[in-house]
């Protein structure tokens, strides 16, 4: 039965007996039963719409067979456009930062047989341009958008990169707290990379290339710079992803650290305390005993190098501090990562506190900025030929905790980590030898038995077993004699 709905000039809104025309199979266009009579003009328009829709489907099927990626699309009941994936228009950004995006381009093709044929020819032409990488967005293709871009270029002077970064920073503070950690995040994860861009020129692909060339390929610096530049381009509305991707390299795997054993740490304590050269100036210089105290604190408590300057010395030397706990004051680290602990940090080898004479405070010469004070520690380790960096003492502290069977959650608290971060970071440094040592200490030595003591116990058990066998043989002989005596009697 035909519906009683009023007719409409747009055939796409037509329906018959509850079936919309858009759900009708176009190949069956002759069978479409319009609510209008067959001679009615509306009925002819609806059948013609279905016929052209079927022709577009056939054309797209033929294009697919020829592997043409541009397809025809009915943009209205009277016009045909071309749909495909093209390079992003100026100011556009693809999904997940992709340099390409799907567009439907209107060429004004009329929805009739001639329009379908012309659209097919144009689809093949555009596909060829894409394949040969010769496609460009011309004002003709951009249409009204080209006029808008021209107006913007005429009315708005190009902004300097410095100004864009200032606006970027204002957007950053909308989603971050303006505190110590927020400031540190902006400086280390954003500004650290953005300052590589030339500041007093407009944003351009040349500026991106200049920044990228300041880093070496296959380095963390190049990886994180490319990551930040993509975010900045997205903020600025500039399509620089293709340029960035040509320089971007995968994130390199972290180098395997040399985690010192306890014996090597004790040797390092002696090495770092070697006397200064007779020609060295004694003014404003950290003395050997001061270096040893700093070294002992890093080794005993697994501190980050800059955290040495945040130790609450007054609380540390109190007689009530019988467990020799170390507490930190994050305000002294100038926004640097501290990992604020919910508990004091204990020495996993308590005897090291006395061995390194840590309660006898000999603080290093600490004038200047925190970054400079921390850098001096790293330099001292290199010049003393320690064979490992200050941070590796922290890794040794973490592995020491695993060997002593300290729960992971507790070790994470000691080191100012989440459990996930602690596991991800430190399991990487557990080499085969360290894992074997932990197995020996946890499994074989669980009952306080050393390897030598275990051998001795095994020998004693073997002797006892031999004696028991001999005693068993004697008893068996006596039993046989007793049974024979009873039979004879």
PDB file of C-alpha atoms in Angstrom, residues 54 60-61 82 134-135 143 190 223 341 404 429:
ATOM      1  CA  UNK A  54      23.240   2.097  -9.719  1.00  0.00           C
ATOM      2  CA  UNK A  60      33.105   2.258  -8.615  1.00  0.00           C
ATOM      3  CA  UNK A  61      33.224  -1.511  -9.115  1.00  0.00           C
ATOM      4  CA  UNK A  82      34.981  12.263  -5.885  1.00  0.00           C
ATOM      5  CA  UNK A 134      52.370  15.019  -8.131  1.00  0.00           C
ATOM      6  CA  UNK A 135      49.052  15.876  -6.489  1.00  0.00           C
ATOM      7  CA  UNK A 143      37.301  26.183  -3.716  1.00  0.00           C
ATOM      8  CA  UNK A 190      58.336  20.851  26.265  1.00  0.00           C
ATOM      9  CA  UNK A 223      62.933  10.752  19.076  1.00  0.00           C
ATOM     10  CA  UNK A 341      58.509   9.213  49.723  1.00  0.00           C
ATOM     11  CA  UNK A 404      67.186  -9.405  50.532  1.00  0.00           C
ATOM     12  CA  UNK A 429      68.933  -4.546  34.896  1.00  0.00           C
TER      13      UNK A 429
END
